[in-house]
Structures are given as C-alpha cells and as structure tokens.
C-alpha cells in the first residue's frame, strides 16, 4: 500500500507540474504550438515509471510501466518505485510507433520499438509480455522528444533505460554498455511540441 500511495503521489505531482506549464490556447495559435500532422498531443503523455525488482536469485532488474494496475502488481511482488523515467503515450498518437516489453527465460526484461530487435529477441527465446503494445514512442527525435537510451549489462543480463546522459555515464562506469536508443520519449514537464 505504501508503494501505491507513493506512485499515486508521484503521478499527481507530475500531472500538476505539467498542468502548471500548459500554455493557453486561443483561436490564433495552433493547438499547443504543435503540428497536428506530425505530433502526438503531449497532454496525453503519461509518466513511465521505473521500478526496481530485486529477486533473490537474480541480479536487480529494472521494470518500466505507465499502467498503474501493472505497477500495483509489481509492488505487491516486492518491486520498489525508483523514478519517473519519462513521459510517453499509452495509445497510438500521430507519428508514434509501438514499444513492446519482452521477457527472457532468465528474467531479463527488454523494451524495444525496433522491429528488427523485436524479431531477433523473439528468435532468441524472449516472449512478448502482451500481444498489444503497452506504450508508444516516436521513432525519431521530433515534437520535443528526447532519446530514451538503452544500456545493457551482458554479464548480469540486465537492461536499463534513461533520458539522462549523466545517469547513462554512471551505468557505463558500472559495467553497462550502450546499446543505442530505444525510442524517443517526452521529458517530464513537456507540455508542447517544438
């Protein structure tokens, strides 16, 4: 219950911060300064929470979700909320692509919007957490989005994702290597497309 309240408080804080920064829309301005032809509506973006899973027999795992019911189950199983990793969409928006969560037989958790990486992971024994994507991201850096960096520790079979280059450097210093960019997401506080 403590973790659920913490997640709800964090969600309310993020939503209020975003709401505070939403520019006023009038007849002379385009919808929140974005191009309806290219950008998803940033006010539809939800927090993408990073939780820590520490199973007894495995290394620490990082689990990400925007779904409160999924997070509730994670907390009941001993997961701990770490941060809001970014904002992203839980429904298809303009110019977004699905990002899938895959589970490895050894407990590895992988997130990808890249169809080649998805196919390779499935061939290597990963399974989709859900047939339907849970989240959507931009495939390129548009609409005020930022890179969602993917790092991997091959020895421990642990994946980590972040928008912070400083956090990325810390993980590289702790044995992780850069895989690439998993997709492009919105930073916390993003209220309009650029």
mmCIF file with all atom_site columns, C-alpha atoms in Angstrom:
data_model
loop_
_atom_site.group_PDB
_atom_site.id
_atom_site.type_symbol
_atom_site.label_atom_id
_atom_site.label_alt_id
_atom_site.label_comp_id
_atom_site.label_asym_id
_atom_site.label_entity_id
_atom_site.label_seq_id
_atom_site.pdbx_PDB_ins_code
_atom_site.Cartn_x
_atom_site.Cartn_y
_atom_site.Cartn_z
_atom_site.occupancy
_atom_site.B_iso_or_equiv
_atom_site.pdbx_formal_charge
_atom_site.auth_seq_id
_atom_site.auth_comp_id
_atom_site.auth_asym_id
_atom_site.auth_atom_id
_atom_site.pdbx_PDB_model_num
ATOM 1   C CA . UNK A 1 1   ? 0.000  0.000   0.000   1.00 0.00 ? 1   UNK A CA 1
ATOM 2   C CA . UNK A 1 2   ? 2.897  2.322   0.816   1.00 0.00 ? 2   UNK A CA 1
ATOM 3   C CA . UNK A 1 3   ? 4.259  1.945   -2.740  1.00 0.00 ? 3   UNK A CA 1
ATOM 4   C CA . UNK A 1 4   ? 0.859  2.526   -4.329  1.00 0.00 ? 4   UNK A CA 1
ATOM 5   C CA . UNK A 1 5   ? 0.414  5.757   -2.404  1.00 0.00 ? 5   UNK A CA 1
ATOM 6   C CA . UNK A 1 6   ? 3.947  6.799   -3.367  1.00 0.00 ? 6   UNK A CA 1
ATOM 7   C CA . UNK A 1 7   ? 3.197  6.101   -7.061  1.00 0.00 ? 7   UNK A CA 1
ATOM 8   C CA . UNK A 1 8   ? -0.088 7.994   -6.896  1.00 0.00 ? 8   UNK A CA 1
ATOM 9   C CA . UNK A 1 9   ? 1.570  10.953  -5.172  1.00 0.00 ? 9   UNK A CA 1
ATOM 10  C CA . UNK A 1 10  ? 4.319  10.987  -7.788  1.00 0.00 ? 10  UNK A CA 1
ATOM 11  C CA . UNK A 1 11  ? 1.692  10.829  -10.575 1.00 0.00 ? 11  UNK A CA 1
ATOM 12  C CA . UNK A 1 12  ? -0.282 13.717  -9.108  1.00 0.00 ? 12  UNK A CA 1
ATOM 13  C CA . UNK A 1 13  ? 2.911  15.753  -8.728  1.00 0.00 ? 13  UNK A CA 1
ATOM 14  C CA . UNK A 1 14  ? 3.903  15.120  -12.351 1.00 0.00 ? 14  UNK A CA 1
ATOM 15  C CA . UNK A 1 15  ? 0.402  15.939  -13.644 1.00 0.00 ? 15  UNK A CA 1
ATOM 16  C CA . UNK A 1 16  ? 0.216  19.150  -11.606 1.00 0.00 ? 16  UNK A CA 1
ATOM 17  C CA . UNK A 1 17  ? 3.674  20.207  -12.798 1.00 0.00 ? 17  UNK A CA 1
ATOM 18  C CA . UNK A 1 18  ? 2.654  19.603  -16.389 1.00 0.00 ? 18  UNK A CA 1
ATOM 19  C CA . UNK A 1 19  ? -0.695 21.352  -15.941 1.00 0.00 ? 19  UNK A CA 1
ATOM 20  C CA . UNK A 1 20  ? 1.028  24.389  -14.475 1.00 0.00 ? 20  UNK A CA 1
ATOM 21  C CA . UNK A 1 21  ? 3.115  24.778  -17.608 1.00 0.00 ? 21  UNK A CA 1
ATOM 22  C CA . UNK A 1 22  ? 0.418  24.273  -20.252 1.00 0.00 ? 22  UNK A CA 1
ATOM 23  C CA . UNK A 1 23  ? 0.229  27.387  -22.393 1.00 0.00 ? 23  UNK A CA 1
ATOM 24  C CA . UNK A 1 24  ? -3.174 28.935  -23.004 1.00 0.00 ? 24  UNK A CA 1
ATOM 25  C CA . UNK A 1 25  ? -4.680 28.095  -26.364 1.00 0.00 ? 25  UNK A CA 1
ATOM 26  C CA . UNK A 1 26  ? -6.644 30.643  -28.344 1.00 0.00 ? 26  UNK A CA 1
ATOM 27  C CA . UNK A 1 27  ? -8.044 30.872  -31.868 1.00 0.00 ? 27  UNK A CA 1
ATOM 28  C CA . UNK A 1 28  ? -4.842 32.466  -33.220 1.00 0.00 ? 28  UNK A CA 1
ATOM 29  C CA . UNK A 1 29  ? -2.479 29.708  -32.086 1.00 0.00 ? 29  UNK A CA 1
ATOM 30  C CA . UNK A 1 30  ? -2.042 26.207  -33.333 1.00 0.00 ? 30  UNK A CA 1
ATOM 31  C CA . UNK A 1 31  ? -3.023 23.534  -30.794 1.00 0.00 ? 31  UNK A CA 1
ATOM 32  C CA . UNK A 1 32  ? -0.371 23.996  -28.118 1.00 0.00 ? 32  UNK A CA 1
ATOM 33  C CA . UNK A 1 33  ? 2.166  25.047  -30.743 1.00 0.00 ? 33  UNK A CA 1
ATOM 34  C CA . UNK A 1 34  ? 2.329  21.623  -32.353 1.00 0.00 ? 34  UNK A CA 1
ATOM 35  C CA . UNK A 1 35  ? 1.667  20.372  -35.827 1.00 0.00 ? 35  UNK A CA 1
ATOM 36  C CA . UNK A 1 36  ? -1.397 18.138  -35.752 1.00 0.00 ? 36  UNK A CA 1
ATOM 37  C CA . UNK A 1 37  ? 0.034  16.323  -38.769 1.00 0.00 ? 37  UNK A CA 1
ATOM 38  C CA . UNK A 1 38  ? 3.230  15.225  -37.039 1.00 0.00 ? 38  UNK A CA 1
ATOM 39  C CA . UNK A 1 39  ? 2.981  15.284  -33.244 1.00 0.00 ? 39  UNK A CA 1
ATOM 40  C CA . UNK A 1 40  ? 1.031  13.419  -30.656 1.00 0.00 ? 40  UNK A CA 1
ATOM 41  C CA . UNK A 1 41  ? -0.724 15.577  -28.074 1.00 0.00 ? 41  UNK A CA 1
ATOM 42  C CA . UNK A 1 42  ? 1.786  15.963  -25.219 1.00 0.00 ? 42  UNK A CA 1
ATOM 43  C CA . UNK A 1 43  ? -1.054 16.387  -22.722 1.00 0.00 ? 43  UNK A CA 1
ATOM 44  C CA . UNK A 1 44  ? -1.957 12.740  -23.478 1.00 0.00 ? 44  UNK A CA 1
ATOM 45  C CA . UNK A 1 45  ? 1.514  11.550  -22.425 1.00 0.00 ? 45  UNK A CA 1
ATOM 46  C CA . UNK A 1 46  ? 1.680  9.640   -19.138 1.00 0.00 ? 46  UNK A CA 1
ATOM 47  C CA . UNK A 1 47  ? 4.508  9.029   -16.679 1.00 0.00 ? 47  UNK A CA 1
ATOM 48  C CA . UNK A 1 48  ? 6.625  5.971   -17.500 1.00 0.00 ? 48  UNK A CA 1
ATOM 49  C CA . UNK A 1 49  ? 7.667  4.704   -14.078 1.00 0.00 ? 49  UNK A CA 1
ATOM 50  C CA . UNK A 1 50  ? 10.932 2.904   -13.404 1.00 0.00 ? 50  UNK A CA 1
ATOM 51  C CA . UNK A 1 51  ? 10.771 0.317   -10.644 1.00 0.00 ? 51  UNK A CA 1
ATOM 52  C CA . UNK A 1 52  ? 13.459 -1.903  -9.205  1.00 0.00 ? 52  UNK A CA 1
ATOM 53  C CA . UNK A 1 53  ? 12.894 -5.629  -8.939  1.00 0.00 ? 53  UNK A CA 1
ATOM 54  C CA . UNK A 1 54  ? 15.313 -7.486  -6.701  1.00 0.00 ? 54  UNK A CA 1
ATOM 55  C CA . UNK A 1 55  ? 14.520 -11.199 -6.933  1.00 0.00 ? 55  UNK A CA 1
ATOM 56  C CA . UNK A 1 56  ? 16.547 -13.322 -4.522  1.00 0.00 ? 56  UNK A CA 1
ATOM 57  C CA . UNK A 1 57  ? 18.219 -15.488 -7.155  1.00 0.00 ? 57  UNK A CA 1
ATOM 58  C CA . UNK A 1 58  ? 18.764 -12.847 -9.873  1.00 0.00 ? 58  UNK A CA 1
ATOM 59  C CA . UNK A 1 59  ? 20.551 -9.513  -10.212 1.00 0.00 ? 59  UNK A CA 1
ATOM 60  C CA . UNK A 1 60  ? 18.493 -6.360  -9.753  1.00 0.00 ? 60  UNK A CA 1
ATOM 61  C CA . UNK A 1 61  ? 16.137 -5.784  -12.699 1.00 0.00 ? 61  UNK A CA 1
ATOM 62  C CA . UNK A 1 62  ? 14.625 -2.530  -13.921 1.00 0.00 ? 62  UNK A CA 1
ATOM 63  C CA . UNK A 1 63  ? 10.947 -2.644  -14.837 1.00 0.00 ? 63  UNK A CA 1
ATOM 64  C CA . UNK A 1 64  ? 9.102  0.195   -16.573 1.00 0.00 ? 64  UNK A CA 1
ATOM 65  C CA . UNK A 1 65  ? 5.370  0.795   -16.920 1.00 0.00 ? 65  UNK A CA 1
ATOM 66  C CA . UNK A 1 66  ? 2.807  3.550   -17.310 1.00 0.00 ? 66  UNK A CA 1
ATOM 67  C CA . UNK A 1 67  ? -0.007 1.242   -16.177 1.00 0.00 ? 67  UNK A CA 1
ATOM 68  C CA . UNK A 1 68  ? -0.903 1.722   -12.500 1.00 0.00 ? 68  UNK A CA 1
ATOM 69  C CA . UNK A 1 69  ? -2.509 -1.746  -12.239 1.00 0.00 ? 69  UNK A CA 1
ATOM 70  C CA . UNK A 1 70  ? 0.690  -3.363  -13.565 1.00 0.00 ? 70  UNK A CA 1
ATOM 71  C CA . UNK A 1 71  ? 2.721  -1.269  -11.119 1.00 0.00 ? 71  UNK A CA 1
ATOM 72  C CA . UNK A 1 72  ? 0.443  -2.293  -8.248  1.00 0.00 ? 72  UNK A CA 1
ATOM 73  C CA . UNK A 1 73  ? 1.155  -5.951  -9.012  1.00 0.00 ? 73  UNK A CA 1
ATOM 74  C CA . UNK A 1 74  ? 4.874  -5.153  -9.228  1.00 0.00 ? 74  UNK A CA 1
ATOM 75  C CA . UNK A 1 75  ? 4.779  -3.502  -5.780  1.00 0.00 ? 75  UNK A CA 1
ATOM 76  C CA . UNK A 1 76  ? 2.868  -6.444  -4.309  1.00 0.00 ? 76  UNK A CA 1
ATOM 77  C CA . UNK A 1 77  ? 5.642  -8.712  -5.588  1.00 0.00 ? 77  UNK A CA 1
ATOM 78  C CA . UNK A 1 78  ? 8.333  -6.634  -3.870  1.00 0.00 ? 78  UNK A CA 1
ATOM 79  C CA . UNK A 1 79  ? 9.149  -4.035  -6.525  1.00 0.00 ? 79  UNK A CA 1
ATOM 80  C CA . UNK A 1 80  ? 10.218 -0.557  -5.450  1.00 0.00 ? 80  UNK A CA 1
ATOM 81  C CA . UNK A 1 81  ? 9.388  2.671   -7.261  1.00 0.00 ? 81  UNK A CA 1
ATOM 82  C CA . UNK A 1 82  ? 12.558 4.467   -8.325  1.00 0.00 ? 82  UNK A CA 1
ATOM 83  C CA . UNK A 1 83  ? 11.569 7.363   -10.606 1.00 0.00 ? 83  UNK A CA 1
ATOM 84  C CA . UNK A 1 84  ? 9.522  8.665   -13.479 1.00 0.00 ? 84  UNK A CA 1
ATOM 85  C CA . UNK A 1 85  ? 11.833 7.756   -16.361 1.00 0.00 ? 85  UNK A CA 1
ATOM 86  C CA . UNK A 1 86  ? 9.980  9.830   -18.968 1.00 0.00 ? 86  UNK A CA 1
ATOM 87  C CA . UNK A 1 87  ? 6.587  10.602  -20.410 1.00 0.00 ? 87  UNK A CA 1
ATOM 88  C CA . UNK A 1 88  ? 5.159  8.529   -23.245 1.00 0.00 ? 88  UNK A CA 1
ATOM 89  C CA . UNK A 1 89  ? 1.880  7.539   -24.795 1.00 0.00 ? 89  UNK A CA 1
ATOM 90  C CA . UNK A 1 90  ? -0.316 4.561   -23.912 1.00 0.00 ? 90  UNK A CA 1
ATOM 91  C CA . UNK A 1 91  ? -2.443 4.971   -27.036 1.00 0.00 ? 91  UNK A CA 1
ATOM 92  C CA . UNK A 1 92  ? -1.356 5.415   -30.645 1.00 0.00 ? 92  UNK A CA 1
ATOM 93  C CA . UNK A 1 93  ? -0.713 9.115   -31.361 1.00 0.00 ? 93  UNK A CA 1
ATOM 94  C CA . UNK A 1 94  ? 0.419  10.891  -34.524 1.00 0.00 ? 94  UNK A CA 1
ATOM 95  C CA . UNK A 1 95  ? 3.870  9.723   -35.659 1.00 0.00 ? 95  UNK A CA 1
ATOM 96  C CA . UNK A 1 96  ? 4.319  7.245   -32.786 1.00 0.00 ? 96  UNK A CA 1
ATOM 97  C CA . UNK A 1 97  ? 5.204  3.563   -33.038 1.00 0.00 ? 97  UNK A CA 1
ATOM 98  C CA . UNK A 1 98  ? 4.581  0.713   -30.588 1.00 0.00 ? 98  UNK A CA 1
ATOM 99  C CA . UNK A 1 99  ? 7.197  -0.094  -27.967 1.00 0.00 ? 99  UNK A CA 1
ATOM 100 C CA . UNK A 1 100 ? 6.976  -3.681  -26.738 1.00 0.00 ? 100 UNK A CA 1
ATOM 101 C CA . UNK A 1 101 ? 8.066  -5.263  -23.468 1.00 0.00 ? 101 UNK A CA 1
ATOM 102 C CA . UNK A 1 102 ? 9.656  -8.696  -23.741 1.00 0.00 ? 102 UNK A CA 1
ATOM 103 C CA . UNK A 1 103 ? 10.612 -11.157 -21.036 1.00 0.00 ? 103 UNK A CA 1
ATOM 104 C CA . UNK A 1 104 ? 13.566 -13.528 -21.223 1.00 0.00 ? 104 UNK A CA 1
ATOM 105 C CA . UNK A 1 105 ? 13.505 -17.009 -19.694 1.00 0.00 ? 105 UNK A CA 1
ATOM 106 C CA . UNK A 1 106 ? 16.329 -15.892 -17.378 1.00 0.00 ? 106 UNK A CA 1
ATOM 107 C CA . UNK A 1 107 ? 14.394 -12.892 -16.019 1.00 0.00 ? 107 UNK A CA 1
ATOM 108 C CA . UNK A 1 108 ? 15.812 -10.360 -18.480 1.00 0.00 ? 108 UNK A CA 1
ATOM 109 C CA . UNK A 1 109 ? 13.371 -7.559  -19.396 1.00 0.00 ? 109 UNK A CA 1
ATOM 110 C CA . UNK A 1 110 ? 13.698 -5.827  -22.764 1.00 0.00 ? 110 UNK A CA 1
ATOM 111 C CA . UNK A 1 111 ? 11.835 -2.841  -24.235 1.00 0.00 ? 111 UNK A CA 1
ATOM 112 C CA . UNK A 1 112 ? 12.003 -2.114  -27.948 1.00 0.00 ? 112 UNK A CA 1
ATOM 113 C CA . UNK A 1 113 ? 10.306 -0.142  -30.696 1.00 0.00 ? 113 UNK A CA 1
ATOM 114 C CA . UNK A 1 114 ? 12.706 -1.550  -33.287 1.00 0.00 ? 114 UNK A CA 1
ATOM 115 C CA . UNK A 1 115 ? 11.092 -4.327  -35.357 1.00 0.00 ? 115 UNK A CA 1
ATOM 116 C CA . UNK A 1 116 ? 14.444 -5.966  -36.162 1.00 0.00 ? 116 UNK A CA 1
ATOM 117 C CA . UNK A 1 117 ? 15.410 -6.051  -32.466 1.00 0.00 ? 117 UNK A CA 1
ATOM 118 C CA . UNK A 1 118 ? 11.935 -7.397  -31.645 1.00 0.00 ? 118 UNK A CA 1
ATOM 119 C CA . UNK A 1 119 ? 12.243 -10.233 -34.176 1.00 0.00 ? 119 UNK A CA 1
ATOM 120 C CA . UNK A 1 120 ? 15.780 -11.085 -33.011 1.00 0.00 ? 120 UNK A CA 1
ATOM 121 C CA . UNK A 1 121 ? 14.689 -11.158 -29.358 1.00 0.00 ? 121 UNK A CA 1
ATOM 122 C CA . UNK A 1 122 ? 11.758 -13.454 -30.179 1.00 0.00 ? 122 UNK A CA 1
ATOM 123 C CA . UNK A 1 123 ? 14.101 -15.802 -32.072 1.00 0.00 ? 123 UNK A CA 1
ATOM 124 C CA . UNK A 1 124 ? 16.419 -15.822 -29.026 1.00 0.00 ? 124 UNK A CA 1
ATOM 125 C CA . UNK A 1 125 ? 13.748 -17.033 -26.610 1.00 0.00 ? 125 UNK A CA 1
ATOM 126 C CA . UNK A 1 126 ? 12.164 -13.802 -25.411 1.00 0.00 ? 126 UNK A CA 1
ATOM 127 C CA . UNK A 1 127 ? 8.374  -13.670 -25.215 1.00 0.00 ? 127 UNK A CA 1
ATOM 128 C CA . UNK A 1 128 ? 6.070  -10.691 -25.551 1.00 0.00 ? 128 UNK A CA 1
ATOM 129 C CA . UNK A 1 129 ? 4.627  -9.522  -22.245 1.00 0.00 ? 129 UNK A CA 1
ATOM 130 C CA . UNK A 1 130 ? 1.475  -8.667  -24.198 1.00 0.00 ? 130 UNK A CA 1
ATOM 131 C CA . UNK A 1 131 ? 0.447  -9.063  -27.828 1.00 0.00 ? 131 UNK A CA 1
ATOM 132 C CA . UNK A 1 132 ? -0.770 -5.474  -27.769 1.00 0.00 ? 132 UNK A CA 1
ATOM 133 C CA . UNK A 1 133 ? 1.845  -2.795  -27.124 1.00 0.00 ? 133 UNK A CA 1
ATOM 134 C CA . UNK A 1 134 ? 1.617  -1.099  -23.735 1.00 0.00 ? 134 UNK A CA 1
ATOM 135 C CA . UNK A 1 135 ? 3.309  2.102   -24.872 1.00 0.00 ? 135 UNK A CA 1
ATOM 136 C CA . UNK A 1 136 ? 4.084  4.227   -27.920 1.00 0.00 ? 136 UNK A CA 1
ATOM 137 C CA . UNK A 1 137 ? 7.162  6.336   -28.662 1.00 0.00 ? 137 UNK A CA 1
ATOM 138 C CA . UNK A 1 138 ? 8.485  8.448   -31.506 1.00 0.00 ? 138 UNK A CA 1
ATOM 139 C CA . UNK A 1 139 ? 10.855 6.591   -33.863 1.00 0.00 ? 139 UNK A CA 1
ATOM 140 C CA . UNK A 1 140 ? 12.879 9.775   -34.490 1.00 0.00 ? 140 UNK A CA 1
ATOM 141 C CA . UNK A 1 141 ? 13.629 12.892  -32.487 1.00 0.00 ? 141 UNK A CA 1
ATOM 142 C CA . UNK A 1 142 ? 10.627 15.112  -33.256 1.00 0.00 ? 142 UNK A CA 1
ATOM 143 C CA . UNK A 1 143 ? 7.977  17.019  -31.335 1.00 0.00 ? 143 UNK A CA 1
ATOM 144 C CA . UNK A 1 144 ? 10.158 17.940  -28.338 1.00 0.00 ? 144 UNK A CA 1
ATOM 145 C CA . UNK A 1 145 ? 11.132 14.316  -27.723 1.00 0.00 ? 145 UNK A CA 1
ATOM 146 C CA . UNK A 1 146 ? 14.462 13.181  -26.303 1.00 0.00 ? 146 UNK A CA 1
ATOM 147 C CA . UNK A 1 147 ? 16.440 9.933   -26.702 1.00 0.00 ? 147 UNK A CA 1
ATOM 148 C CA . UNK A 1 148 ? 15.474 7.047   -24.420 1.00 0.00 ? 148 UNK A CA 1
ATOM 149 C CA . UNK A 1 149 ? 18.910 5.456   -24.081 1.00 0.00 ? 149 UNK A CA 1
ATOM 150 C CA . UNK A 1 150 ? 19.181 1.675   -23.792 1.00 0.00 ? 150 UNK A CA 1
ATOM 151 C CA . UNK A 1 151 ? 22.082 0.233   -21.789 1.00 0.00 ? 151 UNK A CA 1
ATOM 152 C CA . UNK A 1 152 ? 22.851 -3.425  -21.174 1.00 0.00 ? 152 UNK A CA 1
ATOM 153 C CA . UNK A 1 153 ? 24.978 -5.391  -18.733 1.00 0.00 ? 153 UNK A CA 1
ATOM 154 C CA . UNK A 1 154 ? 25.714 -8.616  -20.642 1.00 0.00 ? 154 UNK A CA 1
ATOM 155 C CA . UNK A 1 155 ? 27.196 -10.459 -17.646 1.00 0.00 ? 155 UNK A CA 1
ATOM 156 C CA . UNK A 1 156 ? 24.111 -9.858  -15.490 1.00 0.00 ? 156 UNK A CA 1
ATOM 157 C CA . UNK A 1 157 ? 21.597 -9.767  -18.382 1.00 0.00 ? 157 UNK A CA 1
ATOM 158 C CA . UNK A 1 158 ? 20.143 -6.501  -17.144 1.00 0.00 ? 158 UNK A CA 1
ATOM 159 C CA . UNK A 1 159 ? 18.737 -3.700  -19.309 1.00 0.00 ? 159 UNK A CA 1
ATOM 160 C CA . UNK A 1 160 ? 18.461 -0.086  -18.195 1.00 0.00 ? 160 UNK A CA 1
ATOM 161 C CA . UNK A 1 161 ? 16.761 2.853   -19.932 1.00 0.00 ? 161 UNK A CA 1
ATOM 162 C CA . UNK A 1 162 ? 17.145 6.571   -19.263 1.00 0.00 ? 162 UNK A CA 1
ATOM 163 C CA . UNK A 1 163 ? 16.840 10.017  -20.818 1.00 0.00 ? 163 UNK A CA 1
ATOM 164 C CA . UNK A 1 164 ? 19.684 11.322  -18.642 1.00 0.00 ? 164 UNK A CA 1
ATOM 165 C CA . UNK A 1 165 ? 23.175 11.348  -20.141 1.00 0.00 ? 165 UNK A CA 1
ATOM 166 C CA . UNK A 1 166 ? 24.621 11.762  -16.625 1.00 0.00 ? 166 UNK A CA 1
ATOM 167 C CA . UNK A 1 167 ? 22.763 8.671   -15.407 1.00 0.00 ? 167 UNK A CA 1
ATOM 168 C CA . UNK A 1 168 ? 23.889 6.836   -18.549 1.00 0.00 ? 168 UNK A CA 1
ATOM 169 C CA . UNK A 1 169 ? 27.544 7.627   -17.736 1.00 0.00 ? 169 UNK A CA 1
ATOM 170 C CA . UNK A 1 170 ? 27.131 6.287   -14.184 1.00 0.00 ? 170 UNK A CA 1
ATOM 171 C CA . UNK A 1 171 ? 25.784 2.986   -15.516 1.00 0.00 ? 171 UNK A CA 1
ATOM 172 C CA . UNK A 1 172 ? 28.552 2.752   -18.127 1.00 0.00 ? 172 UNK A CA 1
ATOM 173 C CA . UNK A 1 173 ? 31.016 3.172   -15.248 1.00 0.00 ? 173 UNK A CA 1
ATOM 174 C CA . UNK A 1 174 ? 29.296 0.234   -13.519 1.00 0.00 ? 174 UNK A CA 1
ATOM 175 C CA . UNK A 1 175 ? 29.727 -2.300  -16.315 1.00 0.00 ? 175 UNK A CA 1
ATOM 176 C CA . UNK A 1 176 ? 26.887 -1.418  -18.672 1.00 0.00 ? 176 UNK A CA 1
ATOM 177 C CA . UNK A 1 177 ? 27.409 -0.761  -22.369 1.00 0.00 ? 177 UNK A CA 1
ATOM 178 C CA . UNK A 1 178 ? 25.374 1.454   -24.655 1.00 0.00 ? 178 UNK A CA 1
ATOM 179 C CA . UNK A 1 179 ? 23.049 -0.493  -26.943 1.00 0.00 ? 179 UNK A CA 1
ATOM 180 C CA . UNK A 1 180 ? 21.507 2.538   -28.622 1.00 0.00 ? 180 UNK A CA 1
ATOM 181 C CA . UNK A 1 181 ? 18.290 4.500   -28.473 1.00 0.00 ? 181 UNK A CA 1
ATOM 182 C CA . UNK A 1 182 ? 15.141 2.508   -27.682 1.00 0.00 ? 182 UNK A CA 1
ATOM 183 C CA . UNK A 1 183 ? 12.927 5.306   -28.998 1.00 0.00 ? 183 UNK A CA 1
ATOM 184 C CA . UNK A 1 184 ? 12.222 8.966   -28.410 1.00 0.00 ? 184 UNK A CA 1
ATOM 185 C CA . UNK A 1 185 ? 10.086 9.988   -25.446 1.00 0.00 ? 185 UNK A CA 1
ATOM 186 C CA . UNK A 1 186 ? 8.963  13.207  -23.827 1.00 0.00 ? 186 UNK A CA 1
ATOM 187 C CA . UNK A 1 187 ? 10.849 14.578  -20.840 1.00 0.00 ? 187 UNK A CA 1
ATOM 188 C CA . UNK A 1 188 ? 8.937  15.098  -17.595 1.00 0.00 ? 188 UNK A CA 1
ATOM 189 C CA . UNK A 1 189 ? 7.312  18.529  -17.750 1.00 0.00 ? 189 UNK A CA 1
ATOM 190 C CA . UNK A 1 190 ? 6.975  18.595  -21.556 1.00 0.00 ? 190 UNK A CA 1
ATOM 191 C CA . UNK A 1 191 ? 3.776  20.439  -22.440 1.00 0.00 ? 191 UNK A CA 1
ATOM 192 C CA . UNK A 1 192 ? 4.128  21.354  -26.070 1.00 0.00 ? 192 UNK A CA 1
ATOM 193 C CA . UNK A 1 193 ? 5.872  20.168  -29.183 1.00 0.00 ? 193 UNK A CA 1
ATOM 194 C CA . UNK A 1 194 ? 8.752  22.062  -30.669 1.00 0.00 ? 194 UNK A CA 1
#
